[in-house]
Every structure is written in C-alpha cells, then in structure tokens.
C-alpha positions as CSV (number, residue, x, y, z in Angstrom):
1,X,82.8,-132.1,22.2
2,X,82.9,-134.3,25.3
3,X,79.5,-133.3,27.6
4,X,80.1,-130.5,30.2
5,X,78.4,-130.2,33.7
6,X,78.5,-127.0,35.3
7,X,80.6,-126.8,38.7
8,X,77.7,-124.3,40.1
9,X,80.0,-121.0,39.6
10,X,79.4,-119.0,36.6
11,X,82.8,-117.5,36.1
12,X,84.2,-121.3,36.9
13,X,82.1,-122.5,34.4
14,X,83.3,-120.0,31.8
15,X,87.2,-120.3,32.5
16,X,86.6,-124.2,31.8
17,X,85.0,-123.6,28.2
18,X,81.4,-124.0,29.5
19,X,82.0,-126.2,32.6
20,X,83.8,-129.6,33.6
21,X,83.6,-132.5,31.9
22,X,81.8,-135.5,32.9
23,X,84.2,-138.6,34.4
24,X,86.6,-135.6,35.3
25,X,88.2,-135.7,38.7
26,X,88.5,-132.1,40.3
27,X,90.8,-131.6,42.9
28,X,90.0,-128.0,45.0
29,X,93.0,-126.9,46.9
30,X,92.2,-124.7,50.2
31,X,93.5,-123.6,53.4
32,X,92.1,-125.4,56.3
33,X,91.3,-121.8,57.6
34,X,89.5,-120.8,54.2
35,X,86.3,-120.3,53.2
36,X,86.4,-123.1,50.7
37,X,83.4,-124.8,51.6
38,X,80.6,-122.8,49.5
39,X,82.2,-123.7,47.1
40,X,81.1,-127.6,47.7
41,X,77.6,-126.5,47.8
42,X,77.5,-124.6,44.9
43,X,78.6,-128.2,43.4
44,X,76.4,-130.4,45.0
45,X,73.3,-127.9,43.8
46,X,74.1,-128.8,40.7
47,X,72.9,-133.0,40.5
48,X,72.8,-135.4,43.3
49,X,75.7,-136.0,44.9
50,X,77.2,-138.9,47.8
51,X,79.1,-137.0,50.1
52,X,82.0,-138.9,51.7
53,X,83.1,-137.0,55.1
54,X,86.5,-138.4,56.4
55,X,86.7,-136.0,59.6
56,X,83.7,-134.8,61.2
57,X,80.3,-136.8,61.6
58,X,77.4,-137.5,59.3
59,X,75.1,-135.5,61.8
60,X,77.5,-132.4,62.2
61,X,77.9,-132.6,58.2
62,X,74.2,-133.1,57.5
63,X,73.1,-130.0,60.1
64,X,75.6,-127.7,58.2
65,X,74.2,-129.0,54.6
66,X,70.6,-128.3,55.7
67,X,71.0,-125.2,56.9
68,X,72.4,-124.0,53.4
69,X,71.5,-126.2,50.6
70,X,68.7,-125.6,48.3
71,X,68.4,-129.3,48.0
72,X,68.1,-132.3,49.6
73,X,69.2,-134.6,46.5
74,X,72.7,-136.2,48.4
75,X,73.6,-139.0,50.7
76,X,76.1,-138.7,53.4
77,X,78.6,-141.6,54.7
78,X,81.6,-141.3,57.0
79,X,84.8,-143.1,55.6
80,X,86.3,-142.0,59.0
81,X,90.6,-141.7,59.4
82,X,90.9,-145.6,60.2
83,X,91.9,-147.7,57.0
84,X,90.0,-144.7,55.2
85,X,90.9,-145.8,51.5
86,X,89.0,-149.3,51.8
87,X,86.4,-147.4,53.3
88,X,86.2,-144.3,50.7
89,X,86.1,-147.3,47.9
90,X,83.8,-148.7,49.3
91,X,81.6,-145.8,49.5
92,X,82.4,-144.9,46.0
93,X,81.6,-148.4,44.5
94,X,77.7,-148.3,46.1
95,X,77.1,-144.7,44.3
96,X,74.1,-145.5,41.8
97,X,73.1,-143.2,38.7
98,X,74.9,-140.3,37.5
99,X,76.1,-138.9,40.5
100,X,78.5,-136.7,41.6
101,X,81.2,-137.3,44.6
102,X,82.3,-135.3,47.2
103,X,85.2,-136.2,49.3
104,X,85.6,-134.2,52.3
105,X,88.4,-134.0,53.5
106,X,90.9,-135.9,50.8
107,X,93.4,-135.4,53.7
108,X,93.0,-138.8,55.7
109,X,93.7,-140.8,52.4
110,X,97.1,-138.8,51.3
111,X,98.5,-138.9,55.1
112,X,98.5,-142.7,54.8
113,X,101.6,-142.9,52.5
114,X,99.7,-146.5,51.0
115,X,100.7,-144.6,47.8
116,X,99.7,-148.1,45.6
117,X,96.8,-148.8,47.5
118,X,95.8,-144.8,47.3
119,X,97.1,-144.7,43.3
120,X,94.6,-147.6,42.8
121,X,91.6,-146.1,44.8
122,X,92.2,-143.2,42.2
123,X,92.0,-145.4,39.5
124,X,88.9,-146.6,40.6
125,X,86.9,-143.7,41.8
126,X,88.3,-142.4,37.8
127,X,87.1,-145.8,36.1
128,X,83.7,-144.9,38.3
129,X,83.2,-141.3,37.7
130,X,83.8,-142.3,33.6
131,X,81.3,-144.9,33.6
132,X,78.6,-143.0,35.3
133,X,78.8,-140.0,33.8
134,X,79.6,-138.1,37.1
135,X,82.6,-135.9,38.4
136,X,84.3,-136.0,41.6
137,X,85.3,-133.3,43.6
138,X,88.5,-133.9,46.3
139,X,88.7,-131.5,49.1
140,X,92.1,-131.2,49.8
141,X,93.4,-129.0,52.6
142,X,96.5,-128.5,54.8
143,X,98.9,-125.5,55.3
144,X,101.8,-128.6,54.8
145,X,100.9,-130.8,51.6
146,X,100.5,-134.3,52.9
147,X,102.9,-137.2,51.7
148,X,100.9,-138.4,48.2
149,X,99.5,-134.8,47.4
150,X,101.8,-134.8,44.7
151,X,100.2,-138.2,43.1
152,X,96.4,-136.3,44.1
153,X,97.6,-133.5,42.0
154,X,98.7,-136.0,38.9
155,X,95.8,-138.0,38.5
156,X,93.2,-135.3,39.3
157,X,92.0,-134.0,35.5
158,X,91.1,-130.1,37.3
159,X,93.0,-128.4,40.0
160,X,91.2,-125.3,41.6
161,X,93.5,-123.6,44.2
162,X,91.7,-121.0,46.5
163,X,94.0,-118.2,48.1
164,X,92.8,-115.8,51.0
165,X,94.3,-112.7,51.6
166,X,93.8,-110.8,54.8
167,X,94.5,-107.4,55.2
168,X,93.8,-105.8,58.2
169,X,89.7,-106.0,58.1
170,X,89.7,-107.2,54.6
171,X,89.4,-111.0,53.4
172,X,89.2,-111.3,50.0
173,X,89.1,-114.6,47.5
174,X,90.6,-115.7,44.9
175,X,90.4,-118.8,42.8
176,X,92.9,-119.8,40.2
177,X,92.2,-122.9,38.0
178,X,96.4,-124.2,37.9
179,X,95.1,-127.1,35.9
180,X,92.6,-128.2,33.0
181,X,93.5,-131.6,31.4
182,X,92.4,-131.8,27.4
183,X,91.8,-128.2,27.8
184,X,93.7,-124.2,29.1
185,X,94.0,-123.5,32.2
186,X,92.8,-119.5,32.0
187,X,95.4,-117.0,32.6
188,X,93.2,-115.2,34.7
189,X,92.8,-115.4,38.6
190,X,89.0,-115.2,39.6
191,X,87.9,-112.8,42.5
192,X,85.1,-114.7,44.8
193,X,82.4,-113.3,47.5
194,X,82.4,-116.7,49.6
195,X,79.1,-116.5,51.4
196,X,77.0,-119.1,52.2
197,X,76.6,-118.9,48.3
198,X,79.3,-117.8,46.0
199,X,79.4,-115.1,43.5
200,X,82.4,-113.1,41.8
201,X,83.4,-110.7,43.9
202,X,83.4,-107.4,41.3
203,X,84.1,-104.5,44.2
204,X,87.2,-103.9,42.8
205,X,89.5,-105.2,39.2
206,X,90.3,-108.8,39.5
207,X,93.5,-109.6,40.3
C-alpha cells in the first residue's frame, strides 16, 4: 500500500483508509465566510510545510500562524494576484525535502482563465509533490466557482468540501470528502468543532 500521511484530523484520517497519500493533491473547498482555516493548521502540524499566501501579507499570515500553531516548522512567501501562477511555481519549485504545500487562497490562479498555463502549473506542483514525497493542500474559496475550478477539481487526487449551517445562534460544521482518487470516497458526512483546533463535533448524531 502506497505510504499515508495523516491530514491532522482523526476522523479525516480514518474516512481516507488511514490518511492521504503522499504526492496527492488535496483540494479543500470552503466558503469565504467559513471557518475553514483550522483546518490548514491541523495540516501544517503535521510536517513542515511552505505556505504560499496569494491575498493577504506574509506578516498578517505569519502573526495569525504564531498565535495558533504548535510549531514553527513552515516558511511563508507571497505569490501575490499579479501574474500569480509564475509566481506560485516559482515558489513551489524552491520547496526542499519532503514538505508539504499550502496554497492560500487557490482563488487568484483559477480567476486568471490561463487555463494551459494554470493546467501546467498543476502538472508541475503534481510532478513535485510525487517526487518529494509531500502533499499539497489548495485552499479554494468563493460563494461563485471561479472560471478553471472545474479543471482544480479534475486534477486535484482529494476534494474536502466544508458546509456551514447557521441556525439562528447555532453554526455547525460539516466536512464531506466528495472525492478520493485510487480509493472511496466515505458515504458519511463528518460533524466538525472548528476552533482554533479541530475536533469532531459529537454534541449531537452526525449528519
């Protein structure tokens, strides 16, 4: 059996037959509103990681990560919204050792419509992820799917979509993994507690 890193979550980990599996690319779908972000650092506790941040700054990211990872075992660099394909390869391309890859938000790169230019940078970060032993995670948000979030979806080996509900004072969580290439996708729907760490949510039957 191919080797299998853990994504951080328990009940993740045991929906994907023991955890994800290394060279995969794992796309998390979330509201922009959502509290999807925990789920980011339970990932990036698990081996070093090279966050790429395409919207807000190395120092805001980096004062949110220190305030609420265990670790300090990452790098950050800003790929930014201009021509940010070149510069997310070129981030990707100067990640050493087996480490994983965060890119925060995937947005900037799918509203470009470059879809051969963005197909290749897939390709790439893929070939990467494969020959270091790593997995990648793509943070991809947006209450309206951006123009190559179809090809995003494709290529990406895992899909985890998060839904909040709201009801009245209520928020709950819930994570549903729609895709698991080379394996299946569990029929159930996972209940999370999104703190600042996350846990299964177990106040009431999972949905």
């Amino acid at each position: 059996m191919a080797k299998r890193l853990s994504t951080g979550v328990t009940a993740i980990d045991r929906n994907l037959d023991g955890g994800v599996r290394a060279g995969s690319v794992v796309a998390l779908l979330a509201p922009p509103d959502s509290q999807s972000e925990p789920l980011l650092h339970e990932f990036m506790e698990e081996r070093p990681t090279a966050y790429i941040t395409t919207l807000r700054t190395e120092p805001a990211v980096r004062d949110d990560l220190e305030r609420v990872l265990r670790t300090d075992d990452y790098s950050i660099q800003y790929a930014g919204i201009d021509t940010p394909i070149d510069n997310a390869g070129r981030v990707v391309q100067q990640v050493d050792g087996q480490a994983n890859v965060v890119v925060d938000t995937l947005n900037p790169l799918e509203e470009t419509g470059e879809r051969n230019r963005y197909v290749n940078f897939l390709n790439q970060f893929k070939t990467h992820l494969t020959n270091t032993g790593a997995v990648g995670l793509l943070h991809c948000t947006a209450m309206d799917p951006p123009p190559l979030r179809e090809t995003t979806l494709t290529i990406a080996d895992v899909v985890w979509e998060l839904q909040t509900d709201v009801k009245g004072n209520s928020i709950e969580n819930f994570l549903q993994v729609s895709k698991f290439r080379g394996g299946r996708p569990a029929d159930e729907t996972i209940k999370l507690d999104l703190g600042e760490e996350v846990a299964v949510d177990t106040s009431r039957d999972i949905a």
